[in-house]
Amino acid sequence: MATKSDFTEQEWESLQKGVTGAGLLVSLSDRGFFDTFKEAGALGKHMAQAKQASSSELIRELADTHGTGFGVTARPEEVERETFAALQTAKATLESKAPDDLEPYRQLVLEVARSVADAAGGGEPAEGEAITRIESALR
């Protein structure tokens, strides 16, 4: 199993940004003022649980992420573009450097996206579409 030290700074940044970006992308796909707080809380809670419970060292280190990798004023289009670029880079990096960690990474990203979608009641078509696009990016 890989650890943070197995990756360059840029590769690690892509791995982190893919996870947090997936959560943000789902949150931004159907914005509501109070929903945003619930969804941010779900993202943080899911990361804390992964940090404690994952059997993968890589996932535990990724879950120890502080911040999102996006600025406070990032536009939805920017979050979308950068998230999908990060997911593509993360997937390629894991395929070449740590193939055993690719599936746990996929699971973390999708679980984060789903927990954010479910935080405020879930079921919104735009959130479902965002999750489908994230799943496609990770195939």
PDB file of C-alpha atoms in Angstrom:
ATOM      1  CA  MET A   1       0.000   0.000   0.000  1.00  0.00           C
ATOM      2  CA  ALA A   2       1.173   3.470  -0.865  1.00  0.00           C
ATOM      3  CA  THR A   3       1.598   6.459   1.425  1.00  0.00           C
ATOM      4  CA  LYS A   4       1.928  10.176   0.840  1.00  0.00           C
ATOM      5  CA  SER A   5       5.706   9.848   0.507  1.00  0.00           C
ATOM      6  CA  ASP A   6       5.229   7.753  -2.656  1.00  0.00           C
ATOM      7  CA  PHE A   7       3.806  10.725  -4.551  1.00  0.00           C
ATOM      8  CA  THR A   8       5.057  14.084  -5.754  1.00  0.00           C
ATOM      9  CA  GLU A   9       3.495  17.188  -4.249  1.00  0.00           C
ATOM     10  CA  GLN A  10       1.460  17.743  -7.426  1.00  0.00           C
ATOM     11  CA  GLU A  11       0.241  14.141  -7.516  1.00  0.00           C
ATOM     12  CA  TRP A  12      -0.785  14.315  -3.860  1.00  0.00           C
ATOM     13  CA  GLU A  13      -2.606  17.586  -4.486  1.00  0.00           C
ATOM     14  CA  SER A  14      -4.570  15.928  -7.317  1.00  0.00           C
ATOM     15  CA  LEU A  15      -5.487  12.979  -5.097  1.00  0.00           C
ATOM     16  CA  GLN A  16      -6.775  15.346  -2.402  1.00  0.00           C
ATOM     17  CA  LYS A  17      -8.518  17.689  -4.795  1.00  0.00           C
ATOM     18  CA  GLY A  18     -10.308  14.802  -6.477  1.00  0.00           C
ATOM     19  CA  VAL A  19     -11.861  13.725  -3.175  1.00  0.00           C
ATOM     20  CA  THR A  20     -12.857  17.136  -1.852  1.00  0.00           C
ATOM     21  CA  GLY A  21     -13.769  18.403  -5.312  1.00  0.00           C
ATOM     22  CA  ALA A  22     -16.225  15.532  -5.778  1.00  0.00           C
ATOM     23  CA  GLY A  23     -18.032  16.587  -2.611  1.00  0.00           C
ATOM     24  CA  LEU A  24     -18.024  20.242  -3.617  1.00  0.00           C
ATOM     25  CA  LEU A  25     -19.216  19.443  -7.111  1.00  0.00           C
ATOM     26  CA  VAL A  26     -22.244  17.573  -5.786  1.00  0.00           C
ATOM     27  CA  SER A  27     -22.957  20.378  -3.313  1.00  0.00           C
ATOM     28  CA  LEU A  28     -22.746  23.051  -6.002  1.00  0.00           C
ATOM     29  CA  SER A  29     -24.947  21.100  -8.406  1.00  0.00           C
ATOM     30  CA  ASP A  30     -28.033  21.932  -6.337  1.00  0.00           C
ATOM     31  CA  ARG A  31     -27.360  24.904  -4.129  1.00  0.00           C
ATOM     32  CA  GLY A  32     -29.458  25.930  -1.199  1.00  0.00           C
ATOM     33  CA  PHE A  33     -28.193  28.104   1.645  1.00  0.00           C
ATOM     34  CA  PHE A  34     -28.935  25.712   4.507  1.00  0.00           C
ATOM     35  CA  ASP A  35     -28.223  22.639   2.373  1.00  0.00           C
ATOM     36  CA  THR A  36     -24.694  23.911   1.813  1.00  0.00           C
ATOM     37  CA  PHE A  37     -23.971  23.855   5.553  1.00  0.00           C
ATOM     38  CA  LYS A  38     -25.364  20.333   5.900  1.00  0.00           C
ATOM     39  CA  GLU A  39     -23.379  19.154   2.896  1.00  0.00           C
ATOM     40  CA  ALA A  40     -20.134  20.707   4.113  1.00  0.00           C
ATOM     41  CA  GLY A  41     -20.690  19.004   7.459  1.00  0.00           C
ATOM     42  CA  ALA A  42     -21.271  15.667   5.700  1.00  0.00           C
ATOM     43  CA  LEU A  43     -18.033  16.078   3.743  1.00  0.00           C
ATOM     44  CA  GLY A  44     -16.076  16.783   6.927  1.00  0.00           C
ATOM     45  CA  LYS A  45     -17.752  13.960   8.838  1.00  0.00           C
ATOM     46  CA  HIS A  46     -17.128  11.431   6.089  1.00  0.00           C
ATOM     47  CA  MET A  47     -13.453  12.394   5.872  1.00  0.00           C
ATOM     48  CA  ALA A  48     -13.080  12.077   9.654  1.00  0.00           C
ATOM     49  CA  GLN A  49     -14.656   8.615   9.575  1.00  0.00           C
ATOM     50  CA  ALA A  50     -12.381   7.504   6.733  1.00  0.00           C
ATOM     51  CA  LYS A  51      -9.371   8.787   8.646  1.00  0.00           C
ATOM     52  CA  GLN A  52     -10.309   6.593  11.604  1.00  0.00           C
ATOM     53  CA  ALA A  53     -11.736   3.501   9.925  1.00  0.00           C
ATOM     54  CA  SER A  54     -10.089   2.876   6.563  1.00  0.00           C
ATOM     55  CA  SER A  55      -7.820  -0.131   6.211  1.00  0.00           C
ATOM     56  CA  SER A  56      -5.794   1.793   3.594  1.00  0.00           C
ATOM     57  CA  GLU A  57      -2.948   3.977   4.823  1.00  0.00           C
ATOM     58  CA  LEU A  58      -3.320   6.100   1.693  1.00  0.00           C
ATOM     59  CA  ILE A  59      -7.007   6.733   2.378  1.00  0.00           C
ATOM     60  CA  ARG A  60      -6.309   7.590   6.021  1.00  0.00           C
ATOM     61  CA  GLU A  61      -3.682  10.110   4.935  1.00  0.00           C
ATOM     62  CA  LEU A  62      -5.958  11.601   2.273  1.00  0.00           C
ATOM     63  CA  ALA A  63      -8.769  11.851   4.807  1.00  0.00           C
ATOM     64  CA  ASP A  64      -6.491  13.946   6.995  1.00  0.00           C
ATOM     65  CA  THR A  65      -6.843  16.729   4.414  1.00  0.00           C
ATOM     66  CA  HIS A  66      -7.469  20.225   5.729  1.00  0.00           C
ATOM     67  CA  GLY A  67      -9.067  22.523   3.206  1.00  0.00           C
ATOM     68  CA  THR A  68     -10.560  21.772  -0.172  1.00  0.00           C
ATOM     69  CA  GLY A  69      -7.901  22.898  -2.609  1.00  0.00           C
ATOM     70  CA  PHE A  70     -10.350  25.471  -3.942  1.00  0.00           C
ATOM     71  CA  GLY A  71     -10.536  29.132  -3.097  1.00  0.00           C
ATOM     72  CA  VAL A  72     -13.534  30.606  -1.318  1.00  0.00           C
ATOM     73  CA  THR A  73     -14.503  32.460  -4.488  1.00  0.00           C
ATOM     74  CA  ALA A  74     -14.122  29.480  -6.861  1.00  0.00           C
ATOM     75  CA  ARG A  75     -16.901  29.504  -9.436  1.00  0.00           C
ATOM     76  CA  PRO A  76     -18.881  26.288 -10.029  1.00  0.00           C
ATOM     77  CA  GLU A  77     -17.374  25.955 -13.519  1.00  0.00           C
ATOM     78  CA  GLU A  78     -13.890  26.175 -12.028  1.00  0.00           C
ATOM     79  CA  VAL A  79     -14.696  23.551  -9.361  1.00  0.00           C
ATOM     80  CA  GLU A  80     -16.070  21.241 -12.047  1.00  0.00           C
ATOM     81  CA  ARG A  81     -13.128  21.660 -14.421  1.00  0.00           C
ATOM     82  CA  GLU A  82     -10.500  21.291 -11.712  1.00  0.00           C
ATOM     83  CA  THR A  83     -12.256  18.351 -10.029  1.00  0.00           C
ATOM     84  CA  PHE A  84     -12.436  16.315 -13.214  1.00  0.00           C
ATOM     85  CA  ALA A  85      -8.837  17.178 -14.095  1.00  0.00           C
ATOM     86  CA  ALA A  86      -7.763  16.102 -10.590  1.00  0.00           C
ATOM     87  CA  LEU A  87      -9.731  12.846 -10.835  1.00  0.00           C
ATOM     88  CA  GLN A  88      -8.142  12.017 -14.185  1.00  0.00           C
ATOM     89  CA  THR A  89      -4.655  12.743 -12.822  1.00  0.00           C
ATOM     90  CA  ALA A  90      -5.349  10.825  -9.607  1.00  0.00           C
ATOM     91  CA  LYS A  91      -6.601   7.799 -11.523  1.00  0.00           C
ATOM     92  CA  ALA A  92      -3.572   7.762 -13.840  1.00  0.00           C
ATOM     93  CA  THR A  93      -1.197   8.258 -10.906  1.00  0.00           C
ATOM     94  CA  LEU A  94      -2.708   5.416  -8.905  1.00  0.00           C
ATOM     95  CA  GLU A  95      -2.795   3.114 -11.942  1.00  0.00           C
ATOM     96  CA  SER A  96       0.936   3.604 -12.424  1.00  0.00           C
ATOM     97  CA  LYS A  97       2.217   3.986  -8.852  1.00  0.00           C
ATOM     98  CA  ALA A  98      -0.259   2.241  -6.567  1.00  0.00           C
ATOM     99  CA  PRO A  99      -2.780   0.084  -8.448  1.00  0.00           C
ATOM    100  CA  ASP A 100      -3.888  -1.639  -5.228  1.00  0.00           C
ATOM    101  CA  ASP A 101      -5.042   1.735  -3.908  1.00  0.00           C
ATOM    102  CA  LEU A 102      -7.144   2.675  -6.943  1.00  0.00           C
ATOM    103  CA  GLU A 103     -10.302   0.885  -5.813  1.00  0.00           C
ATOM    104  CA  PRO A 104     -10.188   2.232  -2.219  1.00  0.00           C
ATOM    105  CA  TYR A 105      -9.662   5.727  -3.721  1.00  0.00           C
ATOM    106  CA  ARG A 106     -12.654   5.288  -6.054  1.00  0.00           C
ATOM    107  CA  GLN A 107     -14.756   4.147  -3.119  1.00  0.00           C
ATOM    108  CA  LEU A 108     -13.734   7.126  -0.989  1.00  0.00           C
ATOM    109  CA  VAL A 109     -14.516   9.634  -3.747  1.00  0.00           C
ATOM    110  CA  LEU A 110     -17.921   8.099  -4.469  1.00  0.00           C
ATOM    111  CA  GLU A 111     -18.813   7.704  -0.795  1.00  0.00           C
ATOM    112  CA  VAL A 112     -17.968  11.359  -0.172  1.00  0.00           C
ATOM    113  CA  ALA A 113     -20.077  12.446  -3.168  1.00  0.00           C
ATOM    114  CA  ARG A 114     -23.015  10.295  -2.057  1.00  0.00           C
ATOM    115  CA  SER A 115     -22.852  11.392   1.577  1.00  0.00           C
ATOM    116  CA  VAL A 116     -22.884  15.040   0.479  1.00  0.00           C
ATOM    117  CA  ALA A 117     -25.888  14.343  -1.764  1.00  0.00           C
ATOM    118  CA  ASP A 118     -27.731  12.594   1.071  1.00  0.00           C
ATOM    119  CA  ALA A 119     -26.943  15.295   3.660  1.00  0.00           C
ATOM    120  CA  ALA A 120     -29.811  17.566   2.735  1.00  0.00           C
ATOM    121  CA  GLY A 121     -32.367  14.971   1.816  1.00  0.00           C
ATOM    122  CA  GLY A 122     -30.711  13.819  -1.390  1.00  0.00           C
ATOM    123  CA  GLY A 123     -32.490  12.699  -4.500  1.00  0.00           C
ATOM    124  CA  GLU A 124     -32.034  15.889  -6.491  1.00  0.00           C
ATOM    125  CA  PRO A 125     -31.595  15.140 -10.213  1.00  0.00           C
ATOM    126  CA  ALA A 126     -28.639  17.523 -10.525  1.00  0.00           C
ATOM    127  CA  GLU A 127     -26.836  15.765  -7.655  1.00  0.00           C
ATOM    128  CA  GLY A 128     -27.466  12.369  -9.217  1.00  0.00           C
ATOM    129  CA  GLU A 129     -26.110  13.628 -12.518  1.00  0.00           C
ATOM    130  CA  ALA A 130     -22.978  14.948 -10.807  1.00  0.00           C
ATOM    131  CA  ILE A 131     -22.410  11.571  -9.113  1.00  0.00           C
ATOM    132  CA  THR A 132     -22.857   9.754 -12.440  1.00  0.00           C
ATOM    133  CA  ARG A 133     -20.252  12.023 -14.037  1.00  0.00           C
ATOM    134  CA  ILE A 134     -17.849  11.410 -11.136  1.00  0.00           C
ATOM    135  CA  GLU A 135     -18.342   7.648 -11.488  1.00  0.00           C
ATOM    136  CA  SER A 136     -17.585   7.921 -15.215  1.00  0.00           C
ATOM    137  CA  ALA A 137     -14.406   9.880 -14.552  1.00  0.00           C
ATOM    138  CA  LEU A 138     -13.172   7.148 -12.218  1.00  0.00           C
ATOM    139  CA  ARG A 139     -13.778   4.224 -14.617  1.00  0.00           C
TER     140      ARG A 139
END
